[in-house]
Amino acid sequence: MLITHDTRCALDTVVDLVNTAPEDGGAPDGLPDVPALADFVRNHKMSDVGVLSEFDLSAVRRVRGRFAAVFAAPDARSAAGLINELVAAAGTTPRLTDHDGYDWHVHYFAPGASVADHLAADCGMALAFFVVAGEQERLRRCEAPDCRRAFVDLSRNRSRRYCDSRTCGNRLHVAAYRARRKEATG
């Protein structure tokens, strides 16, 4: 599956957005306030975003929950329905642009769109490409029992199981190794 630069940026953005949500009652929200949202926008180099407000923060949190549902969707039909709702609500307006030193690419949000609509349109379309390609199963959650972070499996053979093999994957492999050693020594 060919993934263009702007699609990859949108995928990274949607994964990071979903992962700002607290997974349980004790975890802090990764978007606690408007300055945190402004940092998120800046860190993801989102263009055409104006002054942010509490309304934007609330709208982005709602969109974030809808994207989380896409990652939890049991099948392509369910994911497609959720993505269609997100993209339609954003008032998608595809247009070609070559701003900020980037080559031609497509923005799916309307000029002057809110940050929530911007995210819903661009990130929704990036996820839509996976459903269209029959690759919805690549939209995953980490299999580490204490993690559950979202990620997109871009491995060749669709075998990635952890959000980060250096942390979650390695931690579980070390725990399994220690359990085998303990059992062997008895």
PDB file of C-alpha atoms in Angstrom:
ATOM      1  CA  MET A   1       0.000   0.000   0.000  1.00  0.00           C
ATOM      2  CA  LEU A   2       1.418   3.358  -1.056  1.00  0.00           C
ATOM      3  CA  ILE A   3       1.277   5.928   1.724  1.00  0.00           C
ATOM      4  CA  THR A   4       2.024   9.499   0.685  1.00  0.00           C
ATOM      5  CA  HIS A   5       3.781  11.979   2.955  1.00  0.00           C
ATOM      6  CA  ASP A   6       0.587  13.868   3.829  1.00  0.00           C
ATOM      7  CA  THR A   7      -1.294  10.635   4.539  1.00  0.00           C
ATOM      8  CA  ARG A   8       1.548   9.502   6.808  1.00  0.00           C
ATOM      9  CA  CYS A   9       1.438  12.832   8.651  1.00  0.00           C
ATOM     10  CA  ALA A  10      -2.335  12.483   9.097  1.00  0.00           C
ATOM     11  CA  LEU A  11      -1.904   8.901  10.368  1.00  0.00           C
ATOM     12  CA  ASP A  12       0.723  10.023  12.883  1.00  0.00           C
ATOM     13  CA  THR A  13      -1.571  12.849  13.956  1.00  0.00           C
ATOM     14  CA  VAL A  14      -4.646  10.662  14.455  1.00  0.00           C
ATOM     15  CA  VAL A  15      -2.659   8.065  16.409  1.00  0.00           C
ATOM     16  CA  ASP A  16      -1.188  10.764  18.642  1.00  0.00           C
ATOM     17  CA  LEU A  17      -4.632  12.328  19.069  1.00  0.00           C
ATOM     18  CA  VAL A  18      -6.258   9.031  20.077  1.00  0.00           C
ATOM     19  CA  ASN A  19      -3.395   8.375  22.475  1.00  0.00           C
ATOM     20  CA  THR A  20      -4.025  11.656  24.328  1.00  0.00           C
ATOM     21  CA  ALA A  21      -7.262  10.195  25.704  1.00  0.00           C
ATOM     22  CA  PRO A  22      -7.082   8.751  29.200  1.00  0.00           C
ATOM     23  CA  GLU A  23      -7.533   4.982  28.962  1.00  0.00           C
ATOM     24  CA  ASP A  24      -8.787   4.661  32.515  1.00  0.00           C
ATOM     25  CA  GLY A  25     -10.096   6.928  35.222  1.00  0.00           C
ATOM     26  CA  GLY A  26      -6.652   7.462  36.754  1.00  0.00           C
ATOM     27  CA  ALA A  27      -4.702   8.564  33.687  1.00  0.00           C
ATOM     28  CA  PRO A  28      -4.510  12.290  32.928  1.00  0.00           C
ATOM     29  CA  ASP A  29      -5.959  13.677  29.716  1.00  0.00           C
ATOM     30  CA  GLY A  30      -3.219  14.457  27.203  1.00  0.00           C
ATOM     31  CA  LEU A  31      -5.247  17.478  26.080  1.00  0.00           C
ATOM     32  CA  PRO A  32      -6.113  19.047  29.434  1.00  0.00           C
ATOM     33  CA  ASP A  33      -6.427  22.632  28.213  1.00  0.00           C
ATOM     34  CA  VAL A  34      -6.213  25.015  25.262  1.00  0.00           C
ATOM     35  CA  PRO A  35      -2.403  25.505  25.558  1.00  0.00           C
ATOM     36  CA  ALA A  36      -1.973  21.710  25.302  1.00  0.00           C
ATOM     37  CA  LEU A  37      -4.152  21.718  22.183  1.00  0.00           C
ATOM     38  CA  ALA A  38      -2.040  24.560  20.766  1.00  0.00           C
ATOM     39  CA  ASP A  39       1.095  22.483  21.434  1.00  0.00           C
ATOM     40  CA  PHE A  40      -0.512  19.493  19.708  1.00  0.00           C
ATOM     41  CA  VAL A  41      -1.344  21.632  16.651  1.00  0.00           C
ATOM     42  CA  ARG A  42       2.163  23.097  16.547  1.00  0.00           C
ATOM     43  CA  ASN A  43       3.914  19.739  17.065  1.00  0.00           C
ATOM     44  CA  HIS A  44       1.927  18.217  14.206  1.00  0.00           C
ATOM     45  CA  LYS A  45       2.530  21.230  11.952  1.00  0.00           C
ATOM     46  CA  MET A  46      -1.155  21.644  11.234  1.00  0.00           C
ATOM     47  CA  SER A  47      -1.711  24.483   8.797  1.00  0.00           C
ATOM     48  CA  ASP A  48      -4.584  26.949   8.568  1.00  0.00           C
ATOM     49  CA  VAL A  49      -5.485  26.747  12.269  1.00  0.00           C
ATOM     50  CA  GLY A  50      -6.554  30.027  13.807  1.00  0.00           C
ATOM     51  CA  VAL A  51      -6.812  31.088  17.433  1.00  0.00           C
ATOM     52  CA  LEU A  52      -7.903  28.164  19.598  1.00  0.00           C
ATOM     53  CA  SER A  53     -10.582  28.282  22.279  1.00  0.00           C
ATOM     54  CA  GLU A  54     -12.332  26.104  24.851  1.00  0.00           C
ATOM     55  CA  PHE A  55     -14.923  25.343  22.168  1.00  0.00           C
ATOM     56  CA  ASP A  56     -12.131  23.947  19.950  1.00  0.00           C
ATOM     57  CA  LEU A  57     -10.785  21.853  22.812  1.00  0.00           C
ATOM     58  CA  SER A  58     -14.209  20.368  23.476  1.00  0.00           C
ATOM     59  CA  ALA A  59     -14.796  19.670  19.767  1.00  0.00           C
ATOM     60  CA  VAL A  60     -11.374  18.023  19.365  1.00  0.00           C
ATOM     61  CA  ARG A  61     -12.043  15.787  22.357  1.00  0.00           C
ATOM     62  CA  ARG A  62     -15.327  14.672  20.747  1.00  0.00           C
ATOM     63  CA  VAL A  63     -13.543  13.935  17.452  1.00  0.00           C
ATOM     64  CA  ARG A  64     -10.846  12.090  19.392  1.00  0.00           C
ATOM     65  CA  GLY A  65     -13.485   9.789  20.868  1.00  0.00           C
ATOM     66  CA  ARG A  66     -14.903   9.089  17.424  1.00  0.00           C
ATOM     67  CA  PHE A  67     -11.426   8.222  16.113  1.00  0.00           C
ATOM     68  CA  ALA A  68     -10.888   5.922  19.092  1.00  0.00           C
ATOM     69  CA  ALA A  69     -14.056   4.106  18.027  1.00  0.00           C
ATOM     70  CA  VAL A  70     -12.552   3.594  14.541  1.00  0.00           C
ATOM     71  CA  PHE A  71      -9.523   1.867  16.095  1.00  0.00           C
ATOM     72  CA  ALA A  72     -11.899  -0.310  18.124  1.00  0.00           C
ATOM     73  CA  ALA A  73     -14.193  -1.127  15.187  1.00  0.00           C
ATOM     74  CA  PRO A  74     -14.679  -4.894  14.836  1.00  0.00           C
ATOM     75  CA  ASP A  75     -14.786  -4.855  11.045  1.00  0.00           C
ATOM     76  CA  ALA A  76     -14.343  -2.701   7.937  1.00  0.00           C
ATOM     77  CA  ARG A  77     -18.069  -1.945   7.615  1.00  0.00           C
ATOM     78  CA  SER A  78     -18.191  -0.533  11.145  1.00  0.00           C
ATOM     79  CA  ALA A  79     -14.986   1.458  10.605  1.00  0.00           C
ATOM     80  CA  ALA A  80     -16.304   2.802   7.291  1.00  0.00           C
ATOM     81  CA  GLY A  81     -19.528   3.980   8.909  1.00  0.00           C
ATOM     82  CA  LEU A  82     -17.644   5.829  11.641  1.00  0.00           C
ATOM     83  CA  ILE A  83     -15.212   7.390   9.159  1.00  0.00           C
ATOM     84  CA  ASN A  84     -18.065   8.435   6.843  1.00  0.00           C
ATOM     85  CA  GLU A  85     -19.780  10.215   9.751  1.00  0.00           C
ATOM     86  CA  LEU A  86     -16.565  12.016  10.762  1.00  0.00           C
ATOM     87  CA  VAL A  87     -15.708  13.148   7.253  1.00  0.00           C
ATOM     88  CA  ALA A  88     -19.274  14.205   6.397  1.00  0.00           C
ATOM     89  CA  ALA A  89     -19.645  16.214   9.607  1.00  0.00           C
ATOM     90  CA  ALA A  90     -16.396  18.027   8.790  1.00  0.00           C
ATOM     91  CA  GLY A  91     -17.763  19.289   5.478  1.00  0.00           C
ATOM     92  CA  THR A  92     -14.901  17.791   3.507  1.00  0.00           C
ATOM     93  CA  THR A  93     -13.636  19.998   0.680  1.00  0.00           C
ATOM     94  CA  PRO A  94     -10.678  18.387  -1.119  1.00  0.00           C
ATOM     95  CA  ARG A  95      -8.183  20.833  -2.593  1.00  0.00           C
ATOM     96  CA  LEU A  96      -4.621  20.682  -3.866  1.00  0.00           C
ATOM     97  CA  THR A  97      -2.020  22.790  -2.084  1.00  0.00           C
ATOM     98  CA  ASP A  98       1.780  23.180  -1.993  1.00  0.00           C
ATOM     99  CA  HIS A  99       2.358  25.322   1.091  1.00  0.00           C
ATOM    100  CA  ASP A 100       5.305  25.658   3.479  1.00  0.00           C
ATOM    101  CA  GLY A 101       7.850  24.027   1.163  1.00  0.00           C
ATOM    102  CA  TYR A 102       5.876  20.796   0.708  1.00  0.00           C
ATOM    103  CA  ASP A 103       5.127  19.457  -2.752  1.00  0.00           C
ATOM    104  CA  TRP A 104       1.571  19.165  -4.012  1.00  0.00           C
ATOM    105  CA  HIS A 105      -0.726  17.311  -1.687  1.00  0.00           C
ATOM    106  CA  VAL A 106      -4.420  17.207  -0.849  1.00  0.00           C
ATOM    107  CA  HIS A 107      -6.086  18.928   2.084  1.00  0.00           C
ATOM    108  CA  TYR A 108      -9.559  17.629   2.768  1.00  0.00           C
ATOM    109  CA  PHE A 109     -10.687  20.358   5.153  1.00  0.00           C
ATOM    110  CA  ALA A 110     -12.391  23.525   3.968  1.00  0.00           C
ATOM    111  CA  PRO A 111     -10.474  26.807   4.169  1.00  0.00           C
ATOM    112  CA  GLY A 112     -11.133  28.362   7.575  1.00  0.00           C
ATOM    113  CA  ALA A 113     -12.298  25.048   9.067  1.00  0.00           C
ATOM    114  CA  SER A 114     -12.115  24.563  12.814  1.00  0.00           C
ATOM    115  CA  VAL A 115      -9.270  22.455  14.160  1.00  0.00           C
ATOM    116  CA  ALA A 116     -11.742  19.641  14.929  1.00  0.00           C
ATOM    117  CA  ASP A 117     -13.055  19.667  11.348  1.00  0.00           C
ATOM    118  CA  HIS A 118      -9.482  19.836  10.078  1.00  0.00           C
ATOM    119  CA  LEU A 119      -8.619  16.707  12.069  1.00  0.00           C
ATOM    120  CA  ALA A 120     -11.851  14.906  11.160  1.00  0.00           C
ATOM    121  CA  ALA A 121     -11.398  15.553   7.442  1.00  0.00           C
ATOM    122  CA  ASP A 122      -7.656  14.945   6.945  1.00  0.00           C
ATOM    123  CA  CYS A 123      -7.251  12.145   9.480  1.00  0.00           C
ATOM    124  CA  GLY A 124     -10.576  10.592   8.525  1.00  0.00           C
ATOM    125  CA  MET A 125      -9.501  10.401   4.892  1.00  0.00           C
ATOM    126  CA  ALA A 126      -6.148   8.868   5.872  1.00  0.00           C
ATOM    127  CA  LEU A 127      -7.996   6.138   7.760  1.00  0.00           C
ATOM    128  CA  ALA A 128     -10.456   5.775   4.863  1.00  0.00           C
ATOM    129  CA  PHE A 129      -7.585   4.836   2.550  1.00  0.00           C
ATOM    130  CA  PHE A 130      -6.857   1.854   4.811  1.00  0.00           C
ATOM    131  CA  VAL A 131     -10.463   0.666   4.726  1.00  0.00           C
ATOM    132  CA  VAL A 132     -10.615   1.078   0.931  1.00  0.00           C
ATOM    133  CA  ALA A 133      -7.388  -0.933   0.552  1.00  0.00           C
ATOM    134  CA  GLY A 134      -8.812  -3.730   2.713  1.00  0.00           C
ATOM    135  CA  GLU A 135      -6.277  -2.935   5.436  1.00  0.00           C
ATOM    136  CA  GLN A 136      -8.569  -1.864   8.307  1.00  0.00           C
ATOM    137  CA  GLU A 137      -6.973  -4.505  10.545  1.00  0.00           C
ATOM    138  CA  ARG A 138      -3.782  -2.408  10.505  1.00  0.00           C
ATOM    139  CA  LEU A 139      -5.537   0.120  12.768  1.00  0.00           C
ATOM    140  CA  ARG A 140      -4.709  -1.472  16.093  1.00  0.00           C
ATOM    141  CA  ARG A 141      -4.309  -1.174  19.824  1.00  0.00           C
ATOM    142  CA  CYS A 142      -1.169  -2.324  21.626  1.00  0.00           C
ATOM    143  CA  GLU A 143      -1.482  -5.902  22.873  1.00  0.00           C
ATOM    144  CA  ALA A 144       0.434  -5.175  26.085  1.00  0.00           C
ATOM    145  CA  PRO A 145      -2.152  -5.699  28.834  1.00  0.00           C
ATOM    146  CA  ASP A 146      -1.249  -2.460  30.604  1.00  0.00           C
ATOM    147  CA  CYS A 147      -0.983  -0.239  27.512  1.00  0.00           C
ATOM    148  CA  ARG A 148      -3.702  -0.285  24.807  1.00  0.00           C
ATOM    149  CA  ARG A 149      -2.234   2.688  22.890  1.00  0.00           C
ATOM    150  CA  ALA A 150      -3.379   3.064  19.283  1.00  0.00           C
ATOM    151  CA  PHE A 151      -1.007   2.556  16.358  1.00  0.00           C
ATOM    152  CA  VAL A 152      -1.056   1.838  12.637  1.00  0.00           C
ATOM    153  CA  ASP A 153       0.739  -1.388  11.720  1.00  0.00           C
ATOM    154  CA  LEU A 154       2.842  -0.498   8.691  1.00  0.00           C
ATOM    155  CA  SER A 155       4.910  -3.692   8.820  1.00  0.00           C
ATOM    156  CA  ARG A 156       5.092  -5.685   5.617  1.00  0.00           C
ATOM    157  CA  ASN A 157       3.423  -8.774   7.005  1.00  0.00           C
ATOM    158  CA  ARG A 158       0.948  -7.054   9.356  1.00  0.00           C
ATOM    159  CA  SER A 159       2.668  -8.608  12.374  1.00  0.00           C
ATOM    160  CA  ARG A 160       3.224  -5.650  14.676  1.00  0.00           C
ATOM    161  CA  ARG A 161       1.609  -6.262  18.065  1.00  0.00           C
ATOM    162  CA  TYR A 162       2.899  -3.436  20.253  1.00  0.00           C
ATOM    163  CA  CYS A 163       2.799   0.335  20.008  1.00  0.00           C
ATOM    164  CA  ASP A 164       6.552   0.360  20.563  1.00  0.00           C
ATOM    165  CA  SER A 165       8.700  -2.763  20.437  1.00  0.00           C
ATOM    166  CA  ARG A 166      11.395  -1.071  22.554  1.00  0.00           C
ATOM    167  CA  THR A 167       9.059  -0.484  25.469  1.00  0.00           C
ATOM    168  CA  CYS A 168       5.911  -2.605  25.496  1.00  0.00           C
ATOM    169  CA  GLY A 169       7.257  -5.417  23.328  1.00  0.00           C
ATOM    170  CA  ASN A 170      10.593  -5.636  25.099  1.00  0.00           C
ATOM    171  CA  ARG A 171       8.989  -5.457  28.558  1.00  0.00           C
ATOM    172  CA  LEU A 172       6.685  -8.392  27.750  1.00  0.00           C
ATOM    173  CA  HIS A 173       9.484 -10.425  26.188  1.00  0.00           C
ATOM    174  CA  VAL A 174      11.683  -9.905  29.260  1.00  0.00           C
ATOM    175  CA  ALA A 175       8.800 -10.891  31.556  1.00  0.00           C
ATOM    176  CA  ALA A 176       8.197 -14.076  29.536  1.00  0.00           C
ATOM    177  CA  TYR A 177      11.914 -14.895  29.606  1.00  0.00           C
ATOM    178  CA  ARG A 178      12.062 -14.429  33.383  1.00  0.00           C
ATOM    179  CA  ALA A 179       8.972 -16.602  33.851  1.00  0.00           C
ATOM    180  CA  ARG A 180      10.569 -19.381  31.763  1.00  0.00           C
ATOM    181  CA  ARG A 181      13.813 -19.115  33.728  1.00  0.00           C
ATOM    182  CA  LYS A 182      11.965 -19.215  37.035  1.00  0.00           C
ATOM    183  CA  GLU A 183      10.012 -22.276  35.905  1.00  0.00           C
ATOM    184  CA  ALA A 184      13.183 -24.008  34.712  1.00  0.00           C
ATOM    185  CA  THR A 185      15.002 -23.405  38.024  1.00  0.00           C
ATOM    186  CA  GLY A 186      11.937 -24.338  39.838  1.00  0.00           C
TER     187      GLY A 186
END
